[in-house]
Amino acid sequence: MAPRALRKIDPDLDLSGYLWPFEELPRPWEAEVLFDRRAPLEVEVGSGKGMFLSQASVDNPDHDFLGIEISPKYARYTASRLAKLGVPNAAVVQGDALRVFAEVFPPAILRAVHIYFPDPWWKKRHRKRRVIRPEFVADLLRGLEPEGVVHFWTDVEGYFEEARQLFRQGGLEELRATAEIRAPSAEEGGPLPEGKPPSGYLTHFERRMRLQAVPVYKAVYRKPTSSTGEAQNSEK
């Protein structure tokens, strides 16, 4: 099933406050600059078409949601989706998530991180481009609050097992790991609405996998109250 082309963005739609180039993020980090408040912050790595951000921000108004998308056209599309909803607690960064975690987020600032269907970079020589790598896991652990969680989904079993090992080696506690095949309902298989999508799935990619009855591998991790890596750094 080939992905559908993105819908055209209304040129009169005001994306200010919803679309942030990486270079314009506040340094040092100040959530108030983006959201006019300080609230529990959840981050999505690779926002795609913005389905998760649009659902989560409406369903959880007491939390702020920041997507990170490296593709300019998808970042703009996600921002347009959020602007249409008029949600005050969601925005998207156009830039490299690795740099955002390494250069922007201070320690213990993130309540949750969502990583859904990252590019598997199939060719062996390209595996080093995968987002789940030791240095990213280290930045992820540093950025999470104690007891903060990570949600990781992929349809690639090999990537799933490699990522599980890296997360555990990096100091995250695995709460659960499952493989799931679940067909969509008749309503979920129909055309998507323009506004807030139905809550039967979190991303467009998950919807495609379910329509094709492809297994989705899901894992949840938690940052321990006292992280070994952080304890070692504090002793230096």
PDB file of C-alpha atoms in Angstrom:
ATOM      1  CA  MET A   1       0.000   0.000   0.000  1.00  0.00           C
ATOM      2  CA  ALA A   2       1.679   3.172  -1.192  1.00  0.00           C
ATOM      3  CA  PRO A   3       1.442   6.202   1.118  1.00  0.00           C
ATOM      4  CA  ARG A   4      -0.938   8.905  -0.021  1.00  0.00           C
ATOM      5  CA  ALA A   5       0.402  12.290  -1.024  1.00  0.00           C
ATOM      6  CA  LEU A   6       0.139  15.018   1.587  1.00  0.00           C
ATOM      7  CA  ARG A   7      -2.851  17.298   1.347  1.00  0.00           C
ATOM      8  CA  LYS A   8      -2.060  20.863   0.309  1.00  0.00           C
ATOM      9  CA  ILE A   9      -1.592  23.339   3.144  1.00  0.00           C
ATOM     10  CA  ASP A  10      -3.757  26.433   3.160  1.00  0.00           C
ATOM     11  CA  PRO A  11      -1.290  29.265   2.402  1.00  0.00           C
ATOM     12  CA  ASP A  12      -3.281  31.594   4.683  1.00  0.00           C
ATOM     13  CA  LEU A  13      -2.926  29.275   7.682  1.00  0.00           C
ATOM     14  CA  ASP A  14      -0.770  30.842  10.403  1.00  0.00           C
ATOM     15  CA  LEU A  15       1.843  28.299  11.530  1.00  0.00           C
ATOM     16  CA  SER A  16       3.636  30.629  13.945  1.00  0.00           C
ATOM     17  CA  GLY A  17       3.877  29.017  17.357  1.00  0.00           C
ATOM     18  CA  TYR A  18       3.372  25.567  15.849  1.00  0.00           C
ATOM     19  CA  LEU A  19       6.440  25.214  13.596  1.00  0.00           C
ATOM     20  CA  TRP A  20       9.900  25.792  15.086  1.00  0.00           C
ATOM     21  CA  PRO A  21      13.110  25.496  13.065  1.00  0.00           C
ATOM     22  CA  PHE A  22      15.826  23.796  15.106  1.00  0.00           C
ATOM     23  CA  GLU A  23      17.936  26.959  15.042  1.00  0.00           C
ATOM     24  CA  GLU A  24      15.154  28.981  16.690  1.00  0.00           C
ATOM     25  CA  LEU A  25      14.644  26.765  19.735  1.00  0.00           C
ATOM     26  CA  PRO A  26      15.390  28.593  23.001  1.00  0.00           C
ATOM     27  CA  ARG A  27      18.858  27.983  24.441  1.00  0.00           C
ATOM     28  CA  PRO A  28      18.925  27.436  27.342  1.00  0.00           C
ATOM     29  CA  TRP A  29      15.667  25.546  27.045  1.00  0.00           C
ATOM     30  CA  GLU A  30      12.536  27.372  28.196  1.00  0.00           C
ATOM     31  CA  ALA A  31       9.256  25.561  27.645  1.00  0.00           C
ATOM     32  CA  GLU A  32       7.390  28.805  28.282  1.00  0.00           C
ATOM     33  CA  VAL A  33       8.700  30.208  25.006  1.00  0.00           C
ATOM     34  CA  LEU A  34       6.841  27.504  23.052  1.00  0.00           C
ATOM     35  CA  PHE A  35       3.812  26.837  25.228  1.00  0.00           C
ATOM     36  CA  ASP A  36       3.408  29.927  27.458  1.00  0.00           C
ATOM     37  CA  ARG A  37       3.546  27.685  30.513  1.00  0.00           C
ATOM     38  CA  ARG A  38       5.536  24.940  32.205  1.00  0.00           C
ATOM     39  CA  ALA A  39       3.812  21.529  32.167  1.00  0.00           C
ATOM     40  CA  PRO A  40       4.844  17.863  31.863  1.00  0.00           C
ATOM     41  CA  LEU A  41       6.567  17.589  28.477  1.00  0.00           C
ATOM     42  CA  GLU A  42       6.253  14.652  26.086  1.00  0.00           C
ATOM     43  CA  VAL A  43       8.333  14.409  22.912  1.00  0.00           C
ATOM     44  CA  GLU A  44       7.720  12.445  19.724  1.00  0.00           C
ATOM     45  CA  VAL A  45      10.748  11.512  17.615  1.00  0.00           C
ATOM     46  CA  GLY A  46       9.699  11.512  13.960  1.00  0.00           C
ATOM     47  CA  SER A  47       6.235  13.072  13.841  1.00  0.00           C
ATOM     48  CA  GLY A  48       5.395  12.147  10.254  1.00  0.00           C
ATOM     49  CA  LYS A  49       1.910  13.433   9.445  1.00  0.00           C
ATOM     50  CA  GLY A  50       1.215  14.465  13.034  1.00  0.00           C
ATOM     51  CA  MET A  51      -1.499  11.986  13.928  1.00  0.00           C
ATOM     52  CA  PHE A  52      -0.066  11.206  17.360  1.00  0.00           C
ATOM     53  CA  LEU A  53       0.531  14.855  18.262  1.00  0.00           C
ATOM     54  CA  SER A  54      -2.970  15.880  17.222  1.00  0.00           C
ATOM     55  CA  GLN A  55      -4.586  13.072  19.218  1.00  0.00           C
ATOM     56  CA  ALA A  56      -2.396  13.291  22.299  1.00  0.00           C
ATOM     57  CA  SER A  57      -2.543  17.069  22.661  1.00  0.00           C
ATOM     58  CA  VAL A  58      -6.344  17.100  22.568  1.00  0.00           C
ATOM     59  CA  ASP A  59      -6.717  14.092  24.868  1.00  0.00           C
ATOM     60  CA  ASN A  60      -4.133  15.353  27.402  1.00  0.00           C
ATOM     61  CA  PRO A  61      -4.547  19.125  27.781  1.00  0.00           C
ATOM     62  CA  ASP A  62      -2.487  19.183  30.993  1.00  0.00           C
ATOM     63  CA  HIS A  63       0.631  17.967  29.146  1.00  0.00           C
ATOM     64  CA  ASP A  64       2.672  19.703  26.435  1.00  0.00           C
ATOM     65  CA  PHE A  65       3.705  17.776  23.313  1.00  0.00           C
ATOM     66  CA  LEU A  66       6.677  18.511  21.093  1.00  0.00           C
ATOM     67  CA  GLY A  67       7.220  16.634  17.844  1.00  0.00           C
ATOM     68  CA  ILE A  68      10.572  16.490  16.071  1.00  0.00           C
ATOM     69  CA  GLU A  69      10.539  15.909  12.303  1.00  0.00           C
ATOM     70  CA  ILE A  70      13.566  16.131  10.040  1.00  0.00           C
ATOM     71  CA  SER A  71      11.552  16.437   6.806  1.00  0.00           C
ATOM     72  CA  PRO A  72      10.540  20.078   6.130  1.00  0.00           C
ATOM     73  CA  LYS A  73       7.374  19.134   4.227  1.00  0.00           C
ATOM     74  CA  TYR A  74       6.159  16.752   6.939  1.00  0.00           C
ATOM     75  CA  ALA A  75       7.035  19.211   9.704  1.00  0.00           C
ATOM     76  CA  ARG A  76       4.968  21.893   7.957  1.00  0.00           C
ATOM     77  CA  TYR A  77       2.114  19.454   7.424  1.00  0.00           C
ATOM     78  CA  THR A  78       2.102  18.495  11.099  1.00  0.00           C
ATOM     79  CA  ALA A  79       2.202  22.164  12.106  1.00  0.00           C
ATOM     80  CA  SER A  80      -0.759  22.872   9.827  1.00  0.00           C
ATOM     81  CA  ARG A  81      -2.692  20.048  11.419  1.00  0.00           C
ATOM     82  CA  LEU A  82      -2.065  21.440  14.890  1.00  0.00           C
ATOM     83  CA  ALA A  83      -2.932  24.966  13.742  1.00  0.00           C
ATOM     84  CA  LYS A  84      -6.283  23.780  12.371  1.00  0.00           C
ATOM     85  CA  LEU A  85      -7.065  22.170  15.717  1.00  0.00           C
ATOM     86  CA  GLY A  86      -5.961  25.312  17.531  1.00  0.00           C
ATOM     87  CA  VAL A  87      -4.304  23.329  20.312  1.00  0.00           C
ATOM     88  CA  PRO A  88      -2.130  25.462  22.621  1.00  0.00           C
ATOM     89  CA  ASN A  89      -0.119  22.528  23.979  1.00  0.00           C
ATOM     90  CA  ALA A  90       1.551  21.078  20.875  1.00  0.00           C
ATOM     91  CA  ALA A  91       4.231  22.152  18.413  1.00  0.00           C
ATOM     92  CA  VAL A  92       6.716  20.577  16.018  1.00  0.00           C
ATOM     93  CA  VAL A  93      10.432  21.171  15.504  1.00  0.00           C
ATOM     94  CA  GLN A  94      11.844  20.874  12.010  1.00  0.00           C
ATOM     95  CA  GLY A  95      15.262  19.371  12.589  1.00  0.00           C
ATOM     96  CA  ASP A  96      17.352  16.380  13.635  1.00  0.00           C
ATOM     97  CA  ALA A  97      16.106  14.703  16.820  1.00  0.00           C
ATOM     98  CA  LEU A  98      19.632  13.575  17.685  1.00  0.00           C
ATOM     99  CA  ARG A  99      20.763  17.197  17.853  1.00  0.00           C
ATOM    100  CA  VAL A 100      17.708  18.328  19.793  1.00  0.00           C
ATOM    101  CA  PHE A 101      18.325  15.719  22.487  1.00  0.00           C
ATOM    102  CA  ALA A 102      22.079  16.329  22.548  1.00  0.00           C
ATOM    103  CA  GLU A 103      22.125  20.131  22.344  1.00  0.00           C
ATOM    104  CA  VAL A 104      18.801  21.523  23.555  1.00  0.00           C
ATOM    105  CA  PHE A 105      17.104  19.476  26.274  1.00  0.00           C
ATOM    106  CA  PRO A 106      18.486  19.897  29.790  1.00  0.00           C
ATOM    107  CA  PRO A 107      18.569  16.963  32.231  1.00  0.00           C
ATOM    108  CA  ALA A 108      15.359  15.534  33.682  1.00  0.00           C
ATOM    109  CA  ILE A 109      12.963  17.656  31.593  1.00  0.00           C
ATOM    110  CA  LEU A 110      10.938  14.988  29.739  1.00  0.00           C
ATOM    111  CA  ARG A 111       7.985  13.083  31.139  1.00  0.00           C
ATOM    112  CA  ALA A 112       7.775  10.726  28.143  1.00  0.00           C
ATOM    113  CA  VAL A 113       9.388  10.069  24.757  1.00  0.00           C
ATOM    114  CA  HIS A 114       7.510   8.422  21.872  1.00  0.00           C
ATOM    115  CA  ILE A 115       9.388   6.733  19.028  1.00  0.00           C
ATOM    116  CA  TYR A 116       6.977   5.178  16.541  1.00  0.00           C
ATOM    117  CA  PHE A 117       8.196   3.365  13.408  1.00  0.00           C
ATOM    118  CA  PRO A 118      11.588   5.048  12.907  1.00  0.00           C
ATOM    119  CA  ASP A 119      13.330   4.501   9.578  1.00  0.00           C
ATOM    120  CA  PRO A 120      14.948   1.017   9.761  1.00  0.00           C
ATOM    121  CA  TRP A 121      17.678   1.874   7.221  1.00  0.00           C
ATOM    122  CA  TRP A 122      17.561  -1.589   5.707  1.00  0.00           C
ATOM    123  CA  LYS A 123      20.996  -1.740   4.060  1.00  0.00           C
ATOM    124  CA  LYS A 124      23.756  -2.939   6.360  1.00  0.00           C
ATOM    125  CA  ARG A 125      26.034  -0.029   5.470  1.00  0.00           C
ATOM    126  CA  HIS A 126      23.272   2.395   6.470  1.00  0.00           C
ATOM    127  CA  ARG A 127      22.486   0.844   9.884  1.00  0.00           C
ATOM    128  CA  LYS A 128      24.635   3.477  11.583  1.00  0.00           C
ATOM    129  CA  ARG A 129      21.970   6.050  10.609  1.00  0.00           C
ATOM    130  CA  ARG A 130      19.328   4.451  12.821  1.00  0.00           C
ATOM    131  CA  VAL A 131      18.063   6.782  15.520  1.00  0.00           C
ATOM    132  CA  ILE A 132      18.349   4.131  18.243  1.00  0.00           C
ATOM    133  CA  ARG A 133      22.102   4.168  18.895  1.00  0.00           C
ATOM    134  CA  PRO A 134      24.177   4.288  22.096  1.00  0.00           C
ATOM    135  CA  GLU A 135      24.781   8.061  22.080  1.00  0.00           C
ATOM    136  CA  PHE A 136      21.080   8.793  21.526  1.00  0.00           C
ATOM    137  CA  VAL A 137      20.064   6.424  24.317  1.00  0.00           C
ATOM    138  CA  ALA A 138      22.506   8.231  26.629  1.00  0.00           C
ATOM    139  CA  ASP A 139      20.956  11.618  25.746  1.00  0.00           C
ATOM    140  CA  LEU A 140      17.491  10.112  26.119  1.00  0.00           C
ATOM    141  CA  LEU A 141      18.263   8.815  29.606  1.00  0.00           C
ATOM    142  CA  ARG A 142      19.714  12.169  30.629  1.00  0.00           C
ATOM    143  CA  GLY A 143      16.696  14.092  29.338  1.00  0.00           C
ATOM    144  CA  LEU A 144      14.060  11.938  31.036  1.00  0.00           C
ATOM    145  CA  GLU A 145      12.689  12.701  34.466  1.00  0.00           C
ATOM    146  CA  PRO A 146      13.120   9.926  37.050  1.00  0.00           C
ATOM    147  CA  GLU A 147      10.339   7.419  36.285  1.00  0.00           C
ATOM    148  CA  GLY A 148       9.957   8.988  32.810  1.00  0.00           C
ATOM    149  CA  VAL A 149       8.958   6.521  30.101  1.00  0.00           C
ATOM    150  CA  VAL A 150       9.882   5.669  26.514  1.00  0.00           C
ATOM    151  CA  HIS A 151       7.452   4.105  24.033  1.00  0.00           C
ATOM    152  CA  PHE A 152       9.127   2.374  21.070  1.00  0.00           C
ATOM    153  CA  TRP A 153       7.256   0.734  18.169  1.00  0.00           C
ATOM    154  CA  THR A 154       8.494  -0.782  14.931  1.00  0.00           C
ATOM    155  CA  ASP A 155       7.355  -3.319  12.352  1.00  0.00           C
ATOM    156  CA  VAL A 156      10.934  -4.643  11.927  1.00  0.00           C
ATOM    157  CA  GLU A 157      11.654  -7.487  14.343  1.00  0.00           C
ATOM    158  CA  GLY A 158      15.441  -7.316  13.962  1.00  0.00           C
ATOM    159  CA  TYR A 159      15.483  -3.586  14.701  1.00  0.00           C
ATOM    160  CA  PHE A 160      13.184  -4.191  17.658  1.00  0.00           C
ATOM    161  CA  GLU A 161      15.545  -6.703  19.257  1.00  0.00           C
ATOM    162  CA  GLU A 162      18.625  -4.553  18.620  1.00  0.00           C
ATOM    163  CA  ALA A 163      16.877  -1.522  20.110  1.00  0.00           C
ATOM    164  CA  ARG A 164      15.761  -3.507  23.163  1.00  0.00           C
ATOM    165  CA  GLN A 165      19.348  -4.439  23.847  1.00  0.00           C
ATOM    166  CA  LEU A 166      20.554  -0.846  23.448  1.00  0.00           C
ATOM    167  CA  PHE A 167      17.826   0.543  25.714  1.00  0.00           C
ATOM    168  CA  ARG A 168      18.624  -1.970  28.453  1.00  0.00           C
ATOM    169  CA  GLN A 169      22.380  -1.497  28.119  1.00  0.00           C
ATOM    170  CA  GLY A 170      21.829   2.262  28.300  1.00  0.00           C
ATOM    171  CA  GLY A 171      20.201   2.033  31.720  1.00  0.00           C
ATOM    172  CA  LEU A 172      16.473   1.956  30.929  1.00  0.00           C
ATOM    173  CA  GLU A 173      14.210  -0.550  32.634  1.00  0.00           C
ATOM    174  CA  GLU A 174      12.044  -2.575  30.238  1.00  0.00           C
ATOM    175  CA  LEU A 175       8.462  -2.681  31.493  1.00  0.00           C
ATOM    176  CA  ARG A 176       7.003  -4.737  28.663  1.00  0.00           C
ATOM    177  CA  ALA A 177       7.710  -5.898  25.119  1.00  0.00           C
ATOM    178  CA  THR A 178       5.069  -7.426  22.858  1.00  0.00           C
ATOM    179  CA  ALA A 179       4.288  -8.315  19.255  1.00  0.00           C
ATOM    180  CA  GLU A 180       0.778  -7.440  18.134  1.00  0.00           C
ATOM    181  CA  ILE A 181      -1.346  -8.123  15.067  1.00  0.00           C
ATOM    182  CA  ARG A 182      -4.682  -6.325  15.281  1.00  0.00           C
ATOM    183  CA  ALA A 183      -6.966  -5.643  12.344  1.00  0.00           C
ATOM    184  CA  PRO A 184      -8.720  -2.253  12.230  1.00  0.00           C
ATOM    185  CA  SER A 185     -12.453  -1.962  12.670  1.00  0.00           C
ATOM    186  CA  ALA A 186     -14.644  -1.073   9.700  1.00  0.00           C
ATOM    187  CA  GLU A 187     -14.678   2.545  10.825  1.00  0.00           C
ATOM    188  CA  GLU A 188     -10.887   2.689  11.221  1.00  0.00           C
ATOM    189  CA  GLY A 189     -10.402   1.295   7.732  1.00  0.00           C
ATOM    190  CA  GLY A 190     -12.367   4.137   6.147  1.00  0.00           C
ATOM    191  CA  PRO A 191     -11.154   7.561   5.027  1.00  0.00           C
ATOM    192  CA  LEU A 192      -9.450   9.702   7.660  1.00  0.00           C
ATOM    193  CA  PRO A 193     -11.132  12.903   8.850  1.00  0.00           C
ATOM    194  CA  GLU A 194      -9.485  16.289   8.451  1.00  0.00           C
ATOM    195  CA  GLY A 195      -9.509  17.138  12.151  1.00  0.00           C
ATOM    196  CA  LYS A 196      -8.636  15.029  15.167  1.00  0.00           C
ATOM    197  CA  PRO A 197      -8.362  11.410  13.922  1.00  0.00           C
ATOM    198  CA  PRO A 198     -10.080   8.451  15.590  1.00  0.00           C
ATOM    199  CA  SER A 199      -8.259   7.018  18.597  1.00  0.00           C
ATOM    200  CA  GLY A 200      -8.017   3.459  17.270  1.00  0.00           C
ATOM    201  CA  TYR A 201      -4.377   3.970  16.286  1.00  0.00           C
ATOM    202  CA  LEU A 202      -1.619   6.457  17.048  1.00  0.00           C
ATOM    203  CA  THR A 203       0.082   7.008  13.687  1.00  0.00           C
ATOM    204  CA  HIS A 204      -0.639   6.743   9.975  1.00  0.00           C
ATOM    205  CA  PHE A 205       2.049   4.077   9.730  1.00  0.00           C
ATOM    206  CA  GLU A 206       0.369   1.954  12.395  1.00  0.00           C
ATOM    207  CA  ARG A 207      -2.867   2.195  10.425  1.00  0.00           C
ATOM    208  CA  ARG A 208      -1.097   0.952   7.285  1.00  0.00           C
ATOM    209  CA  MET A 209       0.455  -1.973   9.180  1.00  0.00           C
ATOM    210  CA  ARG A 210      -2.885  -2.964  10.654  1.00  0.00           C
ATOM    211  CA  LEU A 211      -4.624  -2.817   7.281  1.00  0.00           C
ATOM    212  CA  GLN A 212      -1.950  -5.208   5.998  1.00  0.00           C
ATOM    213  CA  ALA A 213      -2.044  -7.434   9.135  1.00  0.00           C
ATOM    214  CA  VAL A 214       1.677  -6.830   9.730  1.00  0.00           C
ATOM    215  CA  PRO A 215       3.019  -7.463  13.265  1.00  0.00           C
ATOM    216  CA  VAL A 216       3.846  -4.358  15.271  1.00  0.00           C
ATOM    217  CA  TYR A 217       6.525  -4.767  17.934  1.00  0.00           C
ATOM    218  CA  LYS A 218       5.981  -2.531  20.966  1.00  0.00           C
ATOM    219  CA  ALA A 219       8.085  -1.885  24.052  1.00  0.00           C
ATOM    220  CA  VAL A 220       7.858   0.462  27.024  1.00  0.00           C
ATOM    221  CA  TYR A 221      10.830   1.563  29.149  1.00  0.00           C
ATOM    222  CA  ARG A 222      11.231   3.546  32.332  1.00  0.00           C
ATOM    223  CA  LYS A 223      14.095   5.593  33.700  1.00  0.00           C
ATOM    224  CA  PRO A 224      15.019   4.320  37.161  1.00  0.00           C
ATOM    225  CA  THR A 225      14.796   6.768  40.042  1.00  0.00           C
ATOM    226  CA  SER A 226      18.586   6.575  40.365  1.00  0.00           C
ATOM    227  CA  SER A 227      20.365   6.061  37.056  1.00  0.00           C
ATOM    228  CA  THR A 228      23.769   4.356  37.066  1.00  0.00           C
ATOM    229  CA  GLY A 229      25.056   6.584  34.273  1.00  0.00           C
ATOM    230  CA  GLU A 230      23.991   9.750  36.053  1.00  0.00           C
ATOM    231  CA  ALA A 231      25.498   8.566  39.330  1.00  0.00           C
ATOM    232  CA  GLN A 232      28.834   7.957  37.613  1.00  0.00           C
ATOM    233  CA  ASN A 233      28.751  11.409  36.006  1.00  0.00           C
ATOM    234  CA  SER A 234      27.996  13.088  39.331  1.00  0.00           C
ATOM    235  CA  GLU A 235      31.105  11.515  40.857  1.00  0.00           C
ATOM    236  CA  LYS A 236      33.432  12.976  38.221  1.00  0.00           C
TER     237      LYS A 236
END
